Short mmCIF file of C-alpha atoms in Angstrom, two decimals:
data_model
loop_
_atom_site.label_atom_id
_atom_site.label_comp_id
_atom_site.label_asym_id
_atom_site.label_seq_id
_atom_site.Cartn_x
_atom_site.Cartn_y
_atom_site.Cartn_z
CA LEU A 229 -22.25 5.71 9.63
CA GLU A 230 -24.53 4.11 7.12
CA ILE A 231 -25.86 0.83 8.37
CA VAL A 232 -26.43 -1.44 5.42
CA TYR A 233 -27.75 -4.39 7.39
CA GLU A 234 -28.64 -5.12 11.00
CA ASP A 235 -30.10 -7.98 12.95
CA LYS A 236 -29.84 -8.98 16.61
CA TRP A 237 -26.35 -10.56 16.14
CA LEU A 238 -24.43 -8.24 13.75
CA LEU A 239 -24.26 -5.12 11.68
CA VAL A 240 -22.83 -4.36 8.26
CA VAL A 241 -21.65 -0.71 8.02
CA ASN A 242 -20.36 1.28 5.10
CA LYS A 243 -17.00 2.70 6.24
CA PRO A 244 -16.13 5.90 4.45
CA ALA A 245 -12.69 6.54 3.13
CA GLY A 246 -10.64 8.68 5.58
CA MET A 247 -12.04 7.00 8.74
CA LEU A 248 -10.22 4.49 10.88
CA SER A 249 -11.82 1.05 11.49
CA VAL A 250 -10.49 1.03 15.04
CA PRO A 251 -8.76 3.75 17.03
CA GLY A 252 -5.01 3.91 16.87
CA LYS A 253 -2.79 4.63 19.82
CA VAL A 254 -5.03 7.59 20.73
CA GLU A 255 -8.21 5.94 22.08
CA ASP A 256 -10.54 8.98 21.42
CA MET A 257 -9.79 9.25 17.76
CA ASP A 258 -12.77 9.07 15.51
CA SER A 259 -13.23 5.56 14.23
CA VAL A 260 -16.02 3.13 13.23
CA TYR A 261 -15.42 1.37 16.55
CA ARG A 262 -15.76 4.50 18.65
CA ARG A 263 -19.02 5.50 16.89
CA LEU A 264 -20.50 2.09 17.18
CA LYS A 265 -19.58 1.82 20.92
CA GLU A 266 -21.50 5.03 21.50
CA LYS A 267 -24.50 3.79 19.49
CA TYR A 268 -24.46 0.22 20.96
CA PRO A 269 -23.22 0.56 24.56
CA ASP A 270 -24.49 -2.83 25.55
CA ALA A 271 -22.56 -4.70 22.85
CA THR A 272 -19.92 -7.00 24.21
CA GLY A 273 -16.51 -7.92 22.85
CA PRO A 274 -14.34 -6.25 20.27
CA MET A 275 -17.21 -5.74 17.81
CA ILE A 276 -15.04 -5.00 14.69
CA VAL A 277 -14.57 -8.35 12.96
CA HIS A 278 -12.07 -7.20 10.27
CA ARG A 279 -10.48 -3.89 9.27
CA LEU A 280 -10.16 -1.73 6.18
CA ASP A 281 -7.34 0.74 5.69
CA MET A 282 -8.12 4.27 6.57
CA ALA A 283 -8.08 5.32 2.96
CA THR A 284 -10.33 2.47 1.89
CA SER A 285 -14.11 2.63 1.82
CA GLY A 286 -16.30 -0.40 2.02
CA LEU A 287 -18.38 -2.79 4.08
CA LEU A 288 -17.36 -3.80 7.59
CA LEU A 289 -18.87 -6.68 9.59
CA VAL A 290 -19.53 -5.78 13.24
CA ALA A 291 -20.51 -8.32 15.87
CA LYS A 292 -22.80 -7.37 18.73
CA THR A 293 -21.55 -10.12 21.07
CA LYS A 294 -18.24 -11.80 21.87
CA GLU A 295 -19.61 -15.14 20.65
CA VAL A 296 -20.71 -13.80 17.26
CA HIS A 297 -17.31 -12.01 16.94
CA ARG A 298 -15.45 -15.28 17.56
CA HIS A 299 -17.72 -17.08 15.06
CA LEU A 300 -17.28 -14.53 12.30
CA GLN A 301 -13.52 -14.27 12.79
CA SER A 302 -13.29 -18.05 12.49
CA GLN A 303 -15.08 -17.83 9.17
CA PHE A 304 -12.54 -15.30 7.94
CA GLU A 305 -9.61 -17.39 9.21
CA ASN A 306 -11.06 -20.53 7.48
CA ARG A 307 -11.66 -18.53 4.28
CA LYS A 308 -15.44 -19.07 4.42
CA ILE A 309 -16.01 -15.38 3.85
CA LYS A 310 -14.83 -13.97 0.52
CA LYS A 311 -13.68 -10.41 0.06
CA ARG A 312 -13.81 -8.37 -3.13
CA TYR A 313 -12.22 -4.97 -3.67
CA ILE A 314 -12.81 -2.86 -6.71
CA ALA A 315 -9.87 -0.53 -7.61
CA LEU A 316 -8.79 1.84 -10.34
CA LEU A 317 -5.23 1.24 -11.38
CA ASN A 318 -2.88 3.75 -12.95
CA GLY A 319 -1.97 1.83 -16.08
CA VAL A 320 -3.42 -0.77 -18.44
CA ILE A 321 -3.17 -4.53 -17.65
CA GLN A 322 -2.63 -6.41 -20.88
CA GLU A 323 -5.10 -9.26 -21.31
CA THR A 324 -3.69 -12.46 -22.62
CA GLY A 325 -6.07 -13.76 -25.26
CA ASN A 326 -9.48 -13.81 -23.64
CA GLN A 327 -7.98 -14.17 -20.19
CA ARG A 328 -9.22 -11.31 -17.93
CA MET A 329 -8.27 -13.11 -14.70
CA GLY A 330 -5.07 -13.91 -12.94
CA ARG A 331 -3.30 -14.64 -9.72
CA ILE A 332 -0.46 -12.83 -7.91
CA SER A 333 1.63 -14.77 -5.39
CA LEU A 334 4.33 -12.50 -3.87
CA PRO A 335 5.40 -12.97 -0.25
CA LEU A 336 5.27 -9.84 1.89
CA CYS A 337 6.97 -8.58 5.07
CA PRO A 338 7.41 -5.15 6.69
CA ASN A 339 10.00 -2.89 5.08
CA PRO A 340 12.47 -2.32 7.95
CA LEU A 341 13.60 0.97 6.41
CA ASP A 342 10.13 2.36 5.75
CA ARG A 343 7.60 0.97 8.29
CA PRO A 344 4.66 0.42 8.15
CA ARG A 345 5.13 -0.12 4.46
CA GLN A 346 5.34 -3.69 3.18
CA MET A 347 7.78 -5.13 0.62
CA VAL A 348 8.14 -8.29 -1.43
CA ASP A 349 10.66 -10.58 0.15
CA LYS A 350 10.97 -14.10 -1.16
CA ALA A 351 13.26 -15.25 1.64
CA TYR A 352 11.55 -13.74 4.69
CA GLY A 353 8.07 -12.71 3.49
CA LYS A 354 4.84 -14.43 4.44
CA GLU A 355 2.66 -15.99 1.80
CA ALA A 356 0.37 -13.42 0.12
CA ILE A 357 -2.01 -14.39 -2.71
CA THR A 358 -4.38 -12.21 -4.68
CA GLU A 359 -6.67 -13.22 -7.53
CA TYR A 360 -7.99 -10.52 -9.81
CA GLN A 361 -10.35 -9.98 -12.66
CA ILE A 362 -10.07 -7.13 -15.12
CA ILE A 363 -13.40 -5.23 -15.32
CA GLU A 364 -12.55 -2.60 -17.83
CA ASN A 365 -9.50 -1.07 -19.62
CA SER A 366 -9.23 2.45 -20.96
CA LYS A 367 -6.26 4.08 -22.61
CA GLU A 368 -4.64 4.92 -19.23
CA TYR A 369 -6.42 3.04 -16.51
CA THR A 370 -7.74 -0.40 -15.52
CA ARG A 371 -10.71 -1.02 -13.31
CA ILE A 372 -10.22 -4.32 -11.56
CA ALA A 373 -11.71 -6.64 -8.93
CA PHE A 374 -9.26 -8.03 -6.37
CA TYR A 375 -9.96 -11.17 -4.38
CA PRO A 376 -7.36 -11.50 -1.60
CA LEU A 377 -6.88 -15.10 -0.49
CA THR A 378 -4.60 -14.02 2.29
CA GLY A 379 -4.90 -10.90 4.45
CA ARG A 380 -1.50 -9.22 4.62
CA THR A 381 -1.12 -5.54 5.44
CA HIS A 382 -1.14 -3.49 2.22
CA GLN A 383 -1.27 -6.70 0.16
CA LEU A 384 -3.37 -5.29 -2.68
CA ARG A 385 -1.31 -2.12 -2.98
CA VAL A 386 2.00 -4.05 -3.16
CA HIS A 387 0.63 -6.68 -5.49
CA ALA A 388 -0.81 -4.03 -7.86
CA ALA A 389 2.29 -1.78 -7.90
CA HIS A 390 5.14 -4.31 -7.78
CA PRO A 391 6.91 -4.98 -11.17
CA GLU A 392 6.40 -8.79 -10.62
CA GLY A 393 2.73 -8.15 -9.79
CA LEU A 394 0.56 -5.98 -12.01
CA ASN A 395 3.06 -3.07 -12.27
CA CYS A 396 0.18 -0.56 -11.97
CA PRO A 397 -0.30 1.28 -8.72
CA ILE A 398 -3.78 1.75 -7.25
CA LEU A 399 -5.33 5.22 -7.70
CA GLY A 400 -8.44 4.51 -5.68
#
């Protein structure tokens, strides 16, 4: 794993696409957590502060102690830490005037017929809010920055693809 930053309290690692943040049901599966536990056997607590989906690459915060883990998670819960995801969408988002930014607010819940996929459900879904900024449009694609204000499972994928969202699925 590429370590982008390290001090005595925490690490920032660059998680590659295709790797789990934490092991699934099989404990010995390759994951960021497993690799870091081997490299830092004296670290206490859960270490991984937040997760990225297996297919997603990006930076992960890793705490070296239980106390730091608790403090960082509190910052996520209180929205003190901001996340940004850059994605390529299959489709073109039409800009309105000079407006290159927007907000999607579509409540999400697990799809009971297709778990673990999520679906928009205005009656039973939990609040899910994503702000976005169009970076670049081409004839077929949009490069976009997503700023999730909530942290629902598959939130960005659903908000991008849903007809009431951007109506453009994420390619990568």
